Coordinates of C-alpha atoms (C1' of nucleotides) in Angstrom, one line a residue:
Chain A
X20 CA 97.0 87.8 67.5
X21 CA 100.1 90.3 67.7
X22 CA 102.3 88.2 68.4
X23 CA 101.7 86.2 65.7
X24 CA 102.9 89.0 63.5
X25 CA 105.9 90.0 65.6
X26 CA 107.4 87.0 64.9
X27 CA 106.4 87.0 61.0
X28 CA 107.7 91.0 61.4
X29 CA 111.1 89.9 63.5
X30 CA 111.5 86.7 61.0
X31 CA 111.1 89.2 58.2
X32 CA 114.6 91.1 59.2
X33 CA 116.4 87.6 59.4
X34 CA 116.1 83.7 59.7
X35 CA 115.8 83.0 63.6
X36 CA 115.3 79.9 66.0
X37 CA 112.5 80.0 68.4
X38 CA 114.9 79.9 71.1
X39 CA 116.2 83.6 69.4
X40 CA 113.6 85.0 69.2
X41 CA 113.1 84.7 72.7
X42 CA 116.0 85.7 73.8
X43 CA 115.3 89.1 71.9
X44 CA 111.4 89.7 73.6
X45 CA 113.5 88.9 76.5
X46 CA 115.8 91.1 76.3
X47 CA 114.7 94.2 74.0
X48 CA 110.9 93.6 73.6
X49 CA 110.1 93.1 77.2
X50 CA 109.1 96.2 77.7
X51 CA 107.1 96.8 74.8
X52 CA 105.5 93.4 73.7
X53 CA 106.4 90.5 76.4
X54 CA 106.0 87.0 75.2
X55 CA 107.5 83.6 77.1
X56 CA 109.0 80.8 75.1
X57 CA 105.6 78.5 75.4
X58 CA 103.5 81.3 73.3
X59 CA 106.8 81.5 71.1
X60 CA 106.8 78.4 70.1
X61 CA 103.0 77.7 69.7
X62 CA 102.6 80.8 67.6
X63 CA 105.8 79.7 65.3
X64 CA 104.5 76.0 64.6
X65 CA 100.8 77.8 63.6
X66 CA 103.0 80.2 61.4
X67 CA 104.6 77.0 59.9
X68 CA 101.6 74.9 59.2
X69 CA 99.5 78.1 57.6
X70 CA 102.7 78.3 55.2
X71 CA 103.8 81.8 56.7
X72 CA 107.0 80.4 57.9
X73 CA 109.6 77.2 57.1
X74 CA 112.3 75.8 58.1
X75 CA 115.3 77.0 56.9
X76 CA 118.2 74.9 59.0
X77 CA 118.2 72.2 61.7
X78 CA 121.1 72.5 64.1
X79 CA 122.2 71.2 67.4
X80 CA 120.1 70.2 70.2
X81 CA 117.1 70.2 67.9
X82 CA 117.4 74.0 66.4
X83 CA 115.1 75.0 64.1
X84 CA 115.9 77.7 62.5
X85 CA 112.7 79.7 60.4
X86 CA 112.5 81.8 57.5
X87 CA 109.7 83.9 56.5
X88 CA 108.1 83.2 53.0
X89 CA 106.8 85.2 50.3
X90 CA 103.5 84.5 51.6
X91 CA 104.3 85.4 55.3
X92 CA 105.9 88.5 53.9
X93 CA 102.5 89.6 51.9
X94 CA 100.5 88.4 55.2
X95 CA 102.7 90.9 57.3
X96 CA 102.2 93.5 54.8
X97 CA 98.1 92.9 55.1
X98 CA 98.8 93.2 58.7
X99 CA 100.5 96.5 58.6
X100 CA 98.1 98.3 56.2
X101 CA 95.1 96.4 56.3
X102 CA 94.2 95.5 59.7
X103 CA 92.8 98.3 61.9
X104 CA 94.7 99.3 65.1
X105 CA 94.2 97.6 68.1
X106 CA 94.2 101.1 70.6
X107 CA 93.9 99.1 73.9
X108 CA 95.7 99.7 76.4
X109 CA 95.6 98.4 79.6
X110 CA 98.4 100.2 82.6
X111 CA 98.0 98.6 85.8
X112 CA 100.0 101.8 87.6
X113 CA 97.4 104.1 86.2
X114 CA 94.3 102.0 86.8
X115 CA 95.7 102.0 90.4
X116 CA 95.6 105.9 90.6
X117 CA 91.6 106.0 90.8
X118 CA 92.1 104.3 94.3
X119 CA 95.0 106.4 95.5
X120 CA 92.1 107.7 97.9
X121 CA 91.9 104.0 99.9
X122 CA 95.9 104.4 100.8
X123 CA 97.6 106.6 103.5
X124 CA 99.7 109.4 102.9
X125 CA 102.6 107.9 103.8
X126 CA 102.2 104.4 102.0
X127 CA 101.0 106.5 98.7
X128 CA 104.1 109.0 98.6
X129 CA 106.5 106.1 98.7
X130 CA 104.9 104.1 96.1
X131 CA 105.0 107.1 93.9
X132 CA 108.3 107.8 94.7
X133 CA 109.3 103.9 93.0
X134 CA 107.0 104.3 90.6
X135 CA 108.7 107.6 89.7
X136 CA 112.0 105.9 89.8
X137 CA 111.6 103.0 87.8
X138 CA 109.9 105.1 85.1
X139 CA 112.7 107.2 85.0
X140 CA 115.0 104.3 84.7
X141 CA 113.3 103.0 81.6
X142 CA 113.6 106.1 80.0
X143 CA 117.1 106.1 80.3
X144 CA 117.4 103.1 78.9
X145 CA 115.9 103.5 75.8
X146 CA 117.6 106.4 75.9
X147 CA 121.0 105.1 76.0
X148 CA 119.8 102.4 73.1
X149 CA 118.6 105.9 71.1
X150 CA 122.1 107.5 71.6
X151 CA 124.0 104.2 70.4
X152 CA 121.4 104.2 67.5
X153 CA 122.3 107.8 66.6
X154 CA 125.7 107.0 67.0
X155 CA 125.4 104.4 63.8
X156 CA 126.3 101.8 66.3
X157 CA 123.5 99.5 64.4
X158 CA 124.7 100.5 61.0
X159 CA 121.3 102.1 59.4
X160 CA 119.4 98.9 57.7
X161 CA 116.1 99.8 57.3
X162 CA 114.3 97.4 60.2
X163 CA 117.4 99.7 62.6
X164 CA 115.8 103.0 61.4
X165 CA 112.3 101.7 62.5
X166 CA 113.4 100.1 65.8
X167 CA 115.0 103.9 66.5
X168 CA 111.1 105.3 66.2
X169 CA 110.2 102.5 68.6
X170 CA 112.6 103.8 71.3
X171 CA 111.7 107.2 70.5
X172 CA 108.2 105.6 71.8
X173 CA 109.8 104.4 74.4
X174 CA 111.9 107.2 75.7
X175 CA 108.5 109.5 75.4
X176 CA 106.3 106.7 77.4
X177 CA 108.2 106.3 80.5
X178 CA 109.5 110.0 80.5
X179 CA 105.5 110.7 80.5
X180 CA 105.3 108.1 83.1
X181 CA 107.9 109.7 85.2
X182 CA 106.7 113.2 85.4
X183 CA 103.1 112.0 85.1
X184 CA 104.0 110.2 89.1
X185 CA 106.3 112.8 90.6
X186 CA 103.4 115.5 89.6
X187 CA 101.4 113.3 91.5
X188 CA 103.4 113.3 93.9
X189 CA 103.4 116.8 95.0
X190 CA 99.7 117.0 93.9
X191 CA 98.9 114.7 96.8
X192 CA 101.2 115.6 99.1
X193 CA 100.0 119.2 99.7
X194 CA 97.1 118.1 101.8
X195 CA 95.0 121.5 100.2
X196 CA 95.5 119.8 96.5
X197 CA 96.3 122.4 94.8
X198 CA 96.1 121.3 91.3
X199 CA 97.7 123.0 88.3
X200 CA 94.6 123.8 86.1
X201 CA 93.9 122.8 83.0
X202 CA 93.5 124.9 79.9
X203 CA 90.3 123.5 78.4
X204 CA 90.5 125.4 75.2
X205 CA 87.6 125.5 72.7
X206 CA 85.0 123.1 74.1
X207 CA 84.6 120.3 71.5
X208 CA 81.4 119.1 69.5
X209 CA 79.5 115.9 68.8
X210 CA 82.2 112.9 69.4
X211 CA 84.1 114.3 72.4
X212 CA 80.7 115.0 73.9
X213 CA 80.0 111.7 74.0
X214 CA 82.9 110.3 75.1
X215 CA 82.7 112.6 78.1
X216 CA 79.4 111.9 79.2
X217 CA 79.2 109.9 82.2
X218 CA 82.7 110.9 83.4
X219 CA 81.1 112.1 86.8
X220 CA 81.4 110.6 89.9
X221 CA 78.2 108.3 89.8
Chain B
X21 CA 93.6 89.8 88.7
X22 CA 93.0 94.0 88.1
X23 CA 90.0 93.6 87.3
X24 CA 88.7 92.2 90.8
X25 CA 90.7 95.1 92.3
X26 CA 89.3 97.8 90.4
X27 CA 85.9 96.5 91.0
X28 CA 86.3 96.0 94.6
X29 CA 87.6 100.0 94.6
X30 CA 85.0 101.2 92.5
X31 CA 82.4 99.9 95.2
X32 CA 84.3 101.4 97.9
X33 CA 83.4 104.2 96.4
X34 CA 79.1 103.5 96.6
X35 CA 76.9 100.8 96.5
X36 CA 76.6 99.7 92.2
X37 CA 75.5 96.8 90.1
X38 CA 77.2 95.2 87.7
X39 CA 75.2 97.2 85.2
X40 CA 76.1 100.3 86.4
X41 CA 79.6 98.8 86.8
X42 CA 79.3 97.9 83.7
X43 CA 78.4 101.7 82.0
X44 CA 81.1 103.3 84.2
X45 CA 83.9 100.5 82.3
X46 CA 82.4 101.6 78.9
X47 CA 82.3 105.0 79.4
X48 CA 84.8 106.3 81.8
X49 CA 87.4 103.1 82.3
X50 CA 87.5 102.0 78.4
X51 CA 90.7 103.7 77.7
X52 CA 92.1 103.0 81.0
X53 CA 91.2 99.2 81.6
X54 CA 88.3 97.9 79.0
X55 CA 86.1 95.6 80.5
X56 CA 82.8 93.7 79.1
X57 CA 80.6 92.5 81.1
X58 CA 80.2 88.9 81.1
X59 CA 84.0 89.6 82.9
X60 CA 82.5 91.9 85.3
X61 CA 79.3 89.5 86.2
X62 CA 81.7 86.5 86.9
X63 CA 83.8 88.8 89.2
X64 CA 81.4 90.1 91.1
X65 CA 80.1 86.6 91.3
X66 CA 83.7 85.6 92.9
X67 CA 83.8 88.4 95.1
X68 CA 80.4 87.9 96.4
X69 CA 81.8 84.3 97.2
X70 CA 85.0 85.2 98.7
X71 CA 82.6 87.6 101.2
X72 CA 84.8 91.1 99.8
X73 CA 81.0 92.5 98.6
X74 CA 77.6 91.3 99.6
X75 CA 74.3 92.2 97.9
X76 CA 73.0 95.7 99.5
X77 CA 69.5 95.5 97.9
X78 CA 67.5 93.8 94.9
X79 CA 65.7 95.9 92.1
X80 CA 63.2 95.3 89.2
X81 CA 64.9 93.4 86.5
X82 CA 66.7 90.7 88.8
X83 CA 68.9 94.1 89.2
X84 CA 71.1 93.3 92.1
X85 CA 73.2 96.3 94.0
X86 CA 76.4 95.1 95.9
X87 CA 78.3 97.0 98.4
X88 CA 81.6 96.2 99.8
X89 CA 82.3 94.6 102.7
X90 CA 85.0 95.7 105.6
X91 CA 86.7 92.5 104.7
X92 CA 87.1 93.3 101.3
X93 CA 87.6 97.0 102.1
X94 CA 90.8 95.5 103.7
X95 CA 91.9 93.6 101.0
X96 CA 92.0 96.0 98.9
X97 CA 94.1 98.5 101.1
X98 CA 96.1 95.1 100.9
X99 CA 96.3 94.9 97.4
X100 CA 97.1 98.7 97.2
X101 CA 99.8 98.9 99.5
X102 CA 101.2 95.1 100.0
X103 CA 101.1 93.5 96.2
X104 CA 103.6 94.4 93.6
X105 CA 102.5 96.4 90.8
X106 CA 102.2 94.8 87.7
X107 CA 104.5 97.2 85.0
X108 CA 103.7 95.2 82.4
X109 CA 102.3 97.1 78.8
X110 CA 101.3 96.2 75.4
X111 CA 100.5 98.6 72.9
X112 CA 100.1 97.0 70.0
X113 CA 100.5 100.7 67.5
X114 CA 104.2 100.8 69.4
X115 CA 104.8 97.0 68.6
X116 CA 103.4 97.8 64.8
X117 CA 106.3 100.9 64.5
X118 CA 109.2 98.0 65.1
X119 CA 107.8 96.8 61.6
X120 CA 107.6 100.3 59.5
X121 CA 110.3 99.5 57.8
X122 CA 107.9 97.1 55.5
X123 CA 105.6 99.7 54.8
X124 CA 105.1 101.9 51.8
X125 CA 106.1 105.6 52.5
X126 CA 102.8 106.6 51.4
X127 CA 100.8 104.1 53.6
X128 CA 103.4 104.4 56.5
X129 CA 102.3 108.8 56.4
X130 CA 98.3 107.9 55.9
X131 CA 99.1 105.8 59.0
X132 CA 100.8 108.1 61.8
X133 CA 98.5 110.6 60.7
X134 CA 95.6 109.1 61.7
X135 CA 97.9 107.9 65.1
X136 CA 98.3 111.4 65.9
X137 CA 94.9 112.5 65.1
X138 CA 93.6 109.7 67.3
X139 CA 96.0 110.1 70.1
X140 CA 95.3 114.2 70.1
X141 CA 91.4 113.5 70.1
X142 CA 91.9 111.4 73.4
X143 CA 94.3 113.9 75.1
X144 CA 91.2 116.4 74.7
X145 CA 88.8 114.5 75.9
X146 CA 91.0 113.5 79.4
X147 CA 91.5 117.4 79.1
X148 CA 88.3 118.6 79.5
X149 CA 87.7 115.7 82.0
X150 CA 89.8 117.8 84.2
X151 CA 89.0 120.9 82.8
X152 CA 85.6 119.9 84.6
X153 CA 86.7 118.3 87.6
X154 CA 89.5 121.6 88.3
X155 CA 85.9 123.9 87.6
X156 CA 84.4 121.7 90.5
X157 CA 81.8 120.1 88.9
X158 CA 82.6 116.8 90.5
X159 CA 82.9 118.5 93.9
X160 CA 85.9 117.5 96.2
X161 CA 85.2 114.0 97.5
X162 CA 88.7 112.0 98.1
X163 CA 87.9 109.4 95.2
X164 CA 87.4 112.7 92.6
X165 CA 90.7 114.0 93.6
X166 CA 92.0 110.5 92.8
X167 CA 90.3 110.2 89.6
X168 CA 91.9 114.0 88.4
X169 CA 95.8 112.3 88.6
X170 CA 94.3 109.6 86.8
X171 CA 92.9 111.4 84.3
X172 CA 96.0 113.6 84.3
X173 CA 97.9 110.1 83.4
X174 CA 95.7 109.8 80.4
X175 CA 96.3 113.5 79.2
X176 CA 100.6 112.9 79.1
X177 CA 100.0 109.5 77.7
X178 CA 97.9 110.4 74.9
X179 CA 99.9 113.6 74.3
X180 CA 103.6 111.9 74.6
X181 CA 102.2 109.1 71.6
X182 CA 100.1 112.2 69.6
X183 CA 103.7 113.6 69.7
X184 CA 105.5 111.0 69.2
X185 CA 103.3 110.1 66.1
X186 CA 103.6 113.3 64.6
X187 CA 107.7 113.3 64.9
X188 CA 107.8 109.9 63.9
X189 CA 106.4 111.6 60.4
X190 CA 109.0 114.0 59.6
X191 CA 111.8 111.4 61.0
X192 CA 109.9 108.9 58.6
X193 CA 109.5 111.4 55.5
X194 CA 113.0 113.0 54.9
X195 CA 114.0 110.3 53.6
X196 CA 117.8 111.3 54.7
X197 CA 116.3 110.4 57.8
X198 CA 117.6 113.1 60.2
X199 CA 116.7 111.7 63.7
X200 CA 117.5 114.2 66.5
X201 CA 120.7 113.5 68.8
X202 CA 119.3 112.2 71.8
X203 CA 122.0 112.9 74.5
X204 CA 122.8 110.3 76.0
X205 CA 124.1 111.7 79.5
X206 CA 126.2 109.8 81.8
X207 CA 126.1 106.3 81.1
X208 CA 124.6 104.1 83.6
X209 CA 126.3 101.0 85.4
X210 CA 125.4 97.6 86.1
X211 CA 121.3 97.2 86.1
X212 CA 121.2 99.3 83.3
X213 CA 124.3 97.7 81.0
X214 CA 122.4 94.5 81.5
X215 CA 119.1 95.7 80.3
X216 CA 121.1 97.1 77.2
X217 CA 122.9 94.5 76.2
X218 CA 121.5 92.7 73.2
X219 CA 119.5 95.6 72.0
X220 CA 121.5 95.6 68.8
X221 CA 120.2 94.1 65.4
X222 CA 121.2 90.6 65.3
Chain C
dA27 C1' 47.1 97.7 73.5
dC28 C1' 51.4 97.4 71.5
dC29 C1' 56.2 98.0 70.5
dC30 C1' 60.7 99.0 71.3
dA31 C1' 64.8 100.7 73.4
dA32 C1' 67.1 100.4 77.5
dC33 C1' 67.6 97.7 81.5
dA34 C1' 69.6 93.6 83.5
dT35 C1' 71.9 89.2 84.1
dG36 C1' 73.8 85.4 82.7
dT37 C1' 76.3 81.0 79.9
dA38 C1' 79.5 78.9 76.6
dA39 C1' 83.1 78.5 73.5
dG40 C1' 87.2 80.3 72.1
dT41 C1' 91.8 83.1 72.1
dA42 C1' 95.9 85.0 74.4
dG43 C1' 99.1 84.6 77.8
dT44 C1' 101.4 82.6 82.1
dG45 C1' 103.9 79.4 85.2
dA46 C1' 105.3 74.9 86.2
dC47 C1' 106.9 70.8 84.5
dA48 C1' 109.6 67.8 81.4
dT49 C1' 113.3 66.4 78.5
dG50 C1' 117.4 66.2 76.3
dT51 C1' 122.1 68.1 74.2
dC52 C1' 126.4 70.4 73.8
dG53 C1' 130.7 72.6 75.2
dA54 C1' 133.9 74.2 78.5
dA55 C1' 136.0 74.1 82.8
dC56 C1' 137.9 71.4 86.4
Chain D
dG1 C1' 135.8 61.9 82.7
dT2 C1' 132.4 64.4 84.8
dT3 C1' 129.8 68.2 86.0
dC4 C1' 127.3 72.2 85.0
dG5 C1' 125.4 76.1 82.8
dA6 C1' 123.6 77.5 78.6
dC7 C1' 121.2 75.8 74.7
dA8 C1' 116.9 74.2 72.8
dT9 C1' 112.1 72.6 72.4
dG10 C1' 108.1 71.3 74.0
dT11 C1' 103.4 70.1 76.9
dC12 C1' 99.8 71.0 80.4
dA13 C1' 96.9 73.3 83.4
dC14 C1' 95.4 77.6 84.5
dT15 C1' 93.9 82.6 84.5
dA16 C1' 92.3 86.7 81.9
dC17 C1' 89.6 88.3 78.5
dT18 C1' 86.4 88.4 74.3
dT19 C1' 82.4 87.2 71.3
dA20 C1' 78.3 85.4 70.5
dC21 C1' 74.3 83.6 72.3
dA22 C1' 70.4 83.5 75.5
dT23 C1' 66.7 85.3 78.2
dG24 C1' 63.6 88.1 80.3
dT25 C1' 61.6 92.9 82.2
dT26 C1' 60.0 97.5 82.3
dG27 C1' 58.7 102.1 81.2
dG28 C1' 57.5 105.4 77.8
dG29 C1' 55.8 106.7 73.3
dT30 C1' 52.1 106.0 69.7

DNA sequence: ACCCAACATGTAAGTAGTGACATGTCGAAC
DNA sequence: GTTCGACATGTCACTACTTACATGTTGGGT
């Protein structure tokens, strides 16, 4: 369903082509929201028929360039204040760590070495789209201001990420795991309480 | 594909049915990697086929306990060490900020505050998760030391968005929008320029 | 004796997303 | 003038996952 309205949001900034919009999940979205032209293109004809979407210009080679309508625009608004977040989240890397028990030493500390790495790597690169950002290389639209909060997101992920895997790094590695303790604070009531039960081992 | 993996490694852990499987997704693994069960049943179903677990014993209820074979002990060792992690992440509240912009101020406030509140309430309860597992309440088997860096995972991810939410209020509400400098550092070469390029607004 | 919540396992229909295949066009370089 | 890479849109079959439906058991409380 989300990328339903990431089209209707990315179509709300300017008219675009399907073939446009993915070249931009390809190349900025990729990391946050990945979609392939097959689900591009099925989601844009839905948003046509449903009277989110129209045509706004045929081109070459069969270019069909879309513009939102006032109705998409109202939908996207819905969306954005109406609908309730969708929290999941599903990290391969992390679901990964509950087995790091099942893989030797050796085998573990290099794959948290890479996974360190590319973390690290993504940071800086939404960090270098930050700095051009702050720089007013984008000029300072509106939709640029909220893509510069997205980064931020970005930046903050994959920095987590990256300290998150070279902490577990030296956690593992010194063979008497010596873990940094954790400063429970005040014990919580009623909701956490549940949440927590059943966290044990079996 | 995960799924059968973290299945498989959950059973390499002890002997389980998909029930229990089943409580230990809803109430230890739902923030990590949600599962239902219908998903789990027809896994273990296909694992059971492929000869990675067998049945270890029948209960009342049609209740059926698997344990894992050594053949799927080895595959997963294989899938651990041998198969390409899978980076890829969606978070839908990080795809929603690209689309701010569209939002009332007042709506956009109501809305990172209950981010942050949300994303602070899950840090503390991965917090006192390991606040539990560093007292020793889980003991010290090799899977429990696993499960602390996972949980450790969940702590910098919910704290990095809880943060991230709560700057992306003041960024959002001075409406003279002062974002932070982020320094940009060095700038990177090649694998990084291409990953940059096309980043901008149109 | 009865009721009910928790135990326990499944099927079926549908959505979201992926990868492979298919097709054709245009512009620029050679 | 041809070749080739980028442009441009689509279908199809498949996997992953979700929701609703379906069914039956067992133990404990009244």
């Amino acid at each position: 369903m989300s990328l339903r309205y990431a089209l209707l949001g990315l179509l709300a900034e300017q008219p675009a082509s399907g073939y446009d919009l993915t070249q931009r999940f390809e190349q900025q979205l990729a990391t946050i929201w990945p979609a392939k032209h097959p689900q591009i293109y099925g989601e844009l004809s839905r948003l046509a028929d449903a009277g989110s979407i129209e045509i706004d210009s045929e081109g070459p080679r069969g270019r069909k360039v879309y513009r939102i309508t006032d109705a998409g625009r109202a939908e996207m608004r819905r969306w954005l204040t109406e609908e309730p977040v969708d929290h999941t989240m599903r990290i391969e890397p992390i679901l990964r760590s509950l087995f790091y028990w099942l893989m030797e030493p050796d085998d573990l500390e290099r794959h948290l070495e890479r996974e360190a790495a590319y973390y690290r790597e993504q940071a800086e690169v939404f960090k270098q789209v930050a700095a051009a950002k702050d720089r007013g290389d984008y000029g300072d639209a509106p939709h640029v201001k909220s893509m510069r909060i997205t980064v931020e997101a970005g930046i903050r992920l994959y920095e987590a990420l990256a300290d998150w895997a070279e902490w577990a790094e030296t956690a593992s590695s010194g063979r008497s795991c010596e873990m940094p303790r954790v400063d429970a604070g005040e014990p919580f009531a009623s909701r956490t309480d549940e949440l927590l039960k059943g966290f044990g081992t079996d």
